[in-house]
XYZ file of C-alpha atoms in Angstrom:
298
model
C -9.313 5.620 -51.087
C -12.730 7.449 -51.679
C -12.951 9.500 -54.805
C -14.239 12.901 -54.220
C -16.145 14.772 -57.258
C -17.593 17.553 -56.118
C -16.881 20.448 -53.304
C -19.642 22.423 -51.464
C -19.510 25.542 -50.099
C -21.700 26.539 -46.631
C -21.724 29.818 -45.900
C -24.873 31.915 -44.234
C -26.322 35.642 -43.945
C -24.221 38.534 -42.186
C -26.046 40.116 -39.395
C -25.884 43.434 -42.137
C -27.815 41.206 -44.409
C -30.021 40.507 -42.377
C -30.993 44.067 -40.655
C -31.354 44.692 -44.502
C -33.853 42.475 -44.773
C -35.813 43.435 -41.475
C -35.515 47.020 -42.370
C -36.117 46.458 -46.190
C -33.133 48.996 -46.818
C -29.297 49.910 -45.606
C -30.781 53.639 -44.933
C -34.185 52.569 -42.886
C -31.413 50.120 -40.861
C -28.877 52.593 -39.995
C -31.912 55.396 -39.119
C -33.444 52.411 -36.620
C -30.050 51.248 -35.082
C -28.971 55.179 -34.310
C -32.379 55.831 -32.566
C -30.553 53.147 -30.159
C -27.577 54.178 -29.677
C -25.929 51.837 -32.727
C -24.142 52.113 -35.660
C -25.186 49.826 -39.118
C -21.339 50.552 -39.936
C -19.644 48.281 -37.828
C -22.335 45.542 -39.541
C -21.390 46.194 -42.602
C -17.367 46.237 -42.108
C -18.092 42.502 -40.834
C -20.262 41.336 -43.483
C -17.252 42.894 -46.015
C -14.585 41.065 -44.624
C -16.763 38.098 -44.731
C -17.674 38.581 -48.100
C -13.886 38.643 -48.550
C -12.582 35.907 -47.366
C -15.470 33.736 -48.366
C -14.102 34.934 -52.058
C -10.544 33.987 -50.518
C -11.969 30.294 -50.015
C -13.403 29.763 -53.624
C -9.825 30.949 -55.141
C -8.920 28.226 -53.345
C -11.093 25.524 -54.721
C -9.082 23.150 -57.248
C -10.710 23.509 -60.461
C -10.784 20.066 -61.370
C -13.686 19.750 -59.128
C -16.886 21.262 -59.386
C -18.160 23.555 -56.894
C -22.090 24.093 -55.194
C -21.926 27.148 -53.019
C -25.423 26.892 -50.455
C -26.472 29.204 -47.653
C -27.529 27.141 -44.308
C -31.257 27.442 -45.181
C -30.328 24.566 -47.951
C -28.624 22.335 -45.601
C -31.674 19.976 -44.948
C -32.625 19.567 -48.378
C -29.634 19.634 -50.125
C -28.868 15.990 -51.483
C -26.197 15.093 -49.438
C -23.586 11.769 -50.367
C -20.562 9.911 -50.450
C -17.674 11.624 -52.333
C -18.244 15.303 -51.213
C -16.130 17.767 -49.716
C -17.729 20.129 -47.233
C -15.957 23.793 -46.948
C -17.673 25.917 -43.833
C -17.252 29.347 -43.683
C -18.945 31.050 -40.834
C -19.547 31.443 -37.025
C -18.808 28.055 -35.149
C -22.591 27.624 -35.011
C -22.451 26.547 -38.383
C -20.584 23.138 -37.635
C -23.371 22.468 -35.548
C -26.246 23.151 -38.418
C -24.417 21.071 -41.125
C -22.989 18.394 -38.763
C -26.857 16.884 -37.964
C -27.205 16.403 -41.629
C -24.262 15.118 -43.454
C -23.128 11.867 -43.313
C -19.599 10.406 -44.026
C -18.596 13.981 -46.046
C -14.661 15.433 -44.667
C -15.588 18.995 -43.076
C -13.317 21.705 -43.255
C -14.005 24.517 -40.903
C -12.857 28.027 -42.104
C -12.876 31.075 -39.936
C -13.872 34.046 -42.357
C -13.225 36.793 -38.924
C -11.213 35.822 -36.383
C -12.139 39.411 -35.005
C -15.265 38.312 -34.069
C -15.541 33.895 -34.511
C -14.000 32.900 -31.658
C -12.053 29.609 -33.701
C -12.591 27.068 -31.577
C -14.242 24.730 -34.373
C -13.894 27.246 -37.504
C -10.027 27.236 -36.769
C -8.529 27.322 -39.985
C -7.633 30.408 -42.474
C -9.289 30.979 -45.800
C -5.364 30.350 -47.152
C -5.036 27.464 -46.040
C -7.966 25.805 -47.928
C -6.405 24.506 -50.871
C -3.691 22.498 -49.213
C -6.592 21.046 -46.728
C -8.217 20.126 -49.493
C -5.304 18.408 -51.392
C -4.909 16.011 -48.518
C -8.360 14.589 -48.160
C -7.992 13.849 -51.631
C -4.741 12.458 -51.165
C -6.375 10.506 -47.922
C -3.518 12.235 -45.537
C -5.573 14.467 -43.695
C -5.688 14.440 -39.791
C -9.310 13.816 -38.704
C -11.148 14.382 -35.973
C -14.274 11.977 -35.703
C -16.312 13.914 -33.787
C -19.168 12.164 -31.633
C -22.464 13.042 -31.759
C -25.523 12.943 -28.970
C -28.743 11.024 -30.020
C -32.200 11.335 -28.290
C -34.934 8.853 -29.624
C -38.370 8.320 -27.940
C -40.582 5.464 -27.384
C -43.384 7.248 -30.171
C -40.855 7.364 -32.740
C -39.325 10.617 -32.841
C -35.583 10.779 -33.484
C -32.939 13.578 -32.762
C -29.299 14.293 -32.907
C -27.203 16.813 -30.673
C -23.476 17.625 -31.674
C -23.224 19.926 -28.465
C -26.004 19.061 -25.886
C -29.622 18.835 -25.201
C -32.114 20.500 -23.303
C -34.704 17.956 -21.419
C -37.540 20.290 -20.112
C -39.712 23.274 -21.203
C -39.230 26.264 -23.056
C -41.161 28.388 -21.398
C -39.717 28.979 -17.405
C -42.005 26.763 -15.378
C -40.455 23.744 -13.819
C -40.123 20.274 -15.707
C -41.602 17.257 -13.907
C -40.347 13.248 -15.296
C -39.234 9.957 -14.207
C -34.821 9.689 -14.403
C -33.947 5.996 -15.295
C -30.202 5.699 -14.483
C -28.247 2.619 -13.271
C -31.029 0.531 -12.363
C -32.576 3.514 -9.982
C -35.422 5.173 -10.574
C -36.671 8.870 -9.291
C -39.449 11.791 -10.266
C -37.704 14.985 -10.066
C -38.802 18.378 -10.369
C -35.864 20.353 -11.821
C -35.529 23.356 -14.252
C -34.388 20.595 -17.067
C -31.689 17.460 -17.592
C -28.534 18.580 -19.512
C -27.315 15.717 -21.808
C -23.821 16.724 -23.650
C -21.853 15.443 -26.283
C -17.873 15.378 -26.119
C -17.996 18.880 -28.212
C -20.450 20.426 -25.655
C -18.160 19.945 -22.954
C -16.780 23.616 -23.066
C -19.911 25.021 -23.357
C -23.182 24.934 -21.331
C -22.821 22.051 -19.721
C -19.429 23.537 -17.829
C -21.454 26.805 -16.921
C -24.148 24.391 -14.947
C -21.334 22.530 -13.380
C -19.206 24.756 -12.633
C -16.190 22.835 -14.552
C -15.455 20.832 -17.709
C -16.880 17.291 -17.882
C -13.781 15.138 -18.522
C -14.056 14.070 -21.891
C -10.672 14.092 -23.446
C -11.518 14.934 -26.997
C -14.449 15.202 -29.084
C -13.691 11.543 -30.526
C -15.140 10.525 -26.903
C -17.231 7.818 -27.444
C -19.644 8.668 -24.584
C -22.048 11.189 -22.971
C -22.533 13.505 -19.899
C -25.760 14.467 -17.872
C -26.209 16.850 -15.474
C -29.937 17.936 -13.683
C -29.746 21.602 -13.951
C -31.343 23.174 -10.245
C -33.254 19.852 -9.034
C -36.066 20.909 -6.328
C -36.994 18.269 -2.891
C -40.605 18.122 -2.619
C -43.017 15.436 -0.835
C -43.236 13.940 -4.569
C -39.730 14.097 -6.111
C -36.278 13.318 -5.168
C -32.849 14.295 -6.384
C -30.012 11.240 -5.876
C -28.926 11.156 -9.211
C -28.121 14.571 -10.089
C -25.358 13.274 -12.748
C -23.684 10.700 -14.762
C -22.168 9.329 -17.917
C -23.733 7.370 -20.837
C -21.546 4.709 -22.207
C -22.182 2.195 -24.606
C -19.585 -0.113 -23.478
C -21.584 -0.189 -20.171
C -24.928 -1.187 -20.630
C -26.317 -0.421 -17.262
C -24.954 3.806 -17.631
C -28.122 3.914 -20.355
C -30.321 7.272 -19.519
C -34.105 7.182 -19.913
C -36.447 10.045 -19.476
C -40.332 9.558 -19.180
C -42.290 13.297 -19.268
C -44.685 13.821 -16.349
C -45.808 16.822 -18.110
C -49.276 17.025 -19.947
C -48.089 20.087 -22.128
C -45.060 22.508 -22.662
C -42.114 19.581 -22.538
C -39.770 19.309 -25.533
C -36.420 18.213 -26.177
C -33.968 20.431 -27.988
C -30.721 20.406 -29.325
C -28.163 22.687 -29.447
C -29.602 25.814 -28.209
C -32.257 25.948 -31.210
C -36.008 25.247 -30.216
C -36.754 25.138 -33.786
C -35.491 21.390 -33.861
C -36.924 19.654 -30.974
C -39.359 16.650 -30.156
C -42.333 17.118 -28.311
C -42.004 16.021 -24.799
C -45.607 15.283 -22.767
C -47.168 12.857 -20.464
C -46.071 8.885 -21.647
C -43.021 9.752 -23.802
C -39.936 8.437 -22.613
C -37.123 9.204 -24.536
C -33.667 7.288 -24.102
C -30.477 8.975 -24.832
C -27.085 7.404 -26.406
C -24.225 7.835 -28.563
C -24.995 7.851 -32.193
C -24.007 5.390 -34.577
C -22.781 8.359 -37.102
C -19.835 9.994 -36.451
C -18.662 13.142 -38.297
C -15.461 13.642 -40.343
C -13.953 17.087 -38.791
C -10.684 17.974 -40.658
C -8.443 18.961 -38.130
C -5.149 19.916 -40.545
């Protein structure tokens, strides 16, 4: 049974914070958001109720334990280890910060306003905290091990997804590469390749297809890819349009090689600023990752 010796707190700015900051006061916010129509109000009743049950979660905390509360700009750096407990308190987005960084830590997910986070992975209630906590120590927890997306390139660049990533541009011109896939080859011309992991599957990914992929749970030890708008021309071709990535099937590995001199990246999650430069000669392969990530379910 693992010893645990310390507990760390995530949290991250409120939106009110943050118009704070922009505005570099609470009376030059609220004078800027009424010439348009809004209210810096509503902001601030969210950020209190965060700010609430945020102190909710650390009354929680066992004592016996000590505590590190960090916002999400220390995630990177933050010397992460064995023997950690990891208490989130946010928007669902920040599973997917912490995830890409921690390593074999138990995450608990804690809604802090179920008015406005939607629960799907911050599903638990400030109260419940202590009693989560009490059975990851006591090794009795129910986890989820939630599989994770990995993109790694043939210059050495290295990225993980826990949703999805984006294979293509950020600006709105269309992507041009080679799709590897089965033992077929292609060049396509498409408005970028889709590649999800199991917790993706509800979210961008199902808007492109028009359903849910059919993983099962986010345990699923495989990925889904789907070429988002794929154009015919006298050059390219679109017969694979789709597909899963499997480890136990050698032959289902997806490889990507850029036919773009500038503007291609790969991105994960939705957030640009992690990505991997994407141009002429890099191919990048795409799998499941070796690291899975300890998501406490109750």
């Amino acid at each position: 049974m693992i010893e645990y010796d310390q507990i760390v707190v995530v949290t991250k700015e409120t939106d009110y914070e943050r118009l704070n900051i922009r505005y570099a006061s609470a009376e030059q916010a609220s004078f800027a958001l009424a010439s348009r129509g809004d209210t810096l109000e509503k902001y601030a009743q969210s950020a209190t109720t965060y700010a609430s049950n945020v102190r909710k979660v650390h009354l929680q905390l066992p004592k016996q334990l000590p505590t590190e509360a960090i916002k999400i700009d220390h995630v990177p750096l933050f010397p992460w280890r064995s023997g950690q407990i990891v208490v989130l308190c946010g928007p669902d987005g920040l599973f997917v910060n912490v995830a890409k960084s921690i390593t074999d830590q138990p995450v608990i997910c804690v809604n802090p306003d179920s008015a406005h986070v939607s629960g799907i992975i911050m599903k638990h209630d400030p109260s419940h905290v202590g009693k989560l906590i009490e059975k990851v120590i006591s090794g009795i927890a129910e986890i989820t091990r939630v599989t994770l997306a990995r993109a790694s390139t043939n210059d050495g660049q290295e990225l993980l997804a826990v949703n999805d990533f984006l294979v293509g541009r950020l600006d709105q011109r269309s992507s041009r590469y080679r799709l590897s896939y089965k033992k077929q080859q292609e060049n396509q011309c498409s408005s970028g390749v889709l590649v999800s992991a199991p917790m993706g599957g509800t979210g961008w990914i199902k808007s492109c297809m028009g359903k849910p992929p059919s993983f099962k749970s986010w345990s699923d030890n495989q990925l889904v890819f789907w070429v988002r708008e794929p154009f015919v021309s006298v050059d390219t071709t679109a017969a694979i349009t789709t597909g899963v990535i499997d480890p136990h099937h050698r032959g289902t590995i997806l490889a990507i090689r850029s036919e773009m001199p500038d503007g291609g990246v790969i991105f994960s999650d939705g957030m640009p600023d992690q990505l991997i430069q994407f141009t002429t000669g890099t191919e990048a392969t795409f799998a499941v990752a070796t690291r899975k990530v300890n998501y406490i379910a109750g």
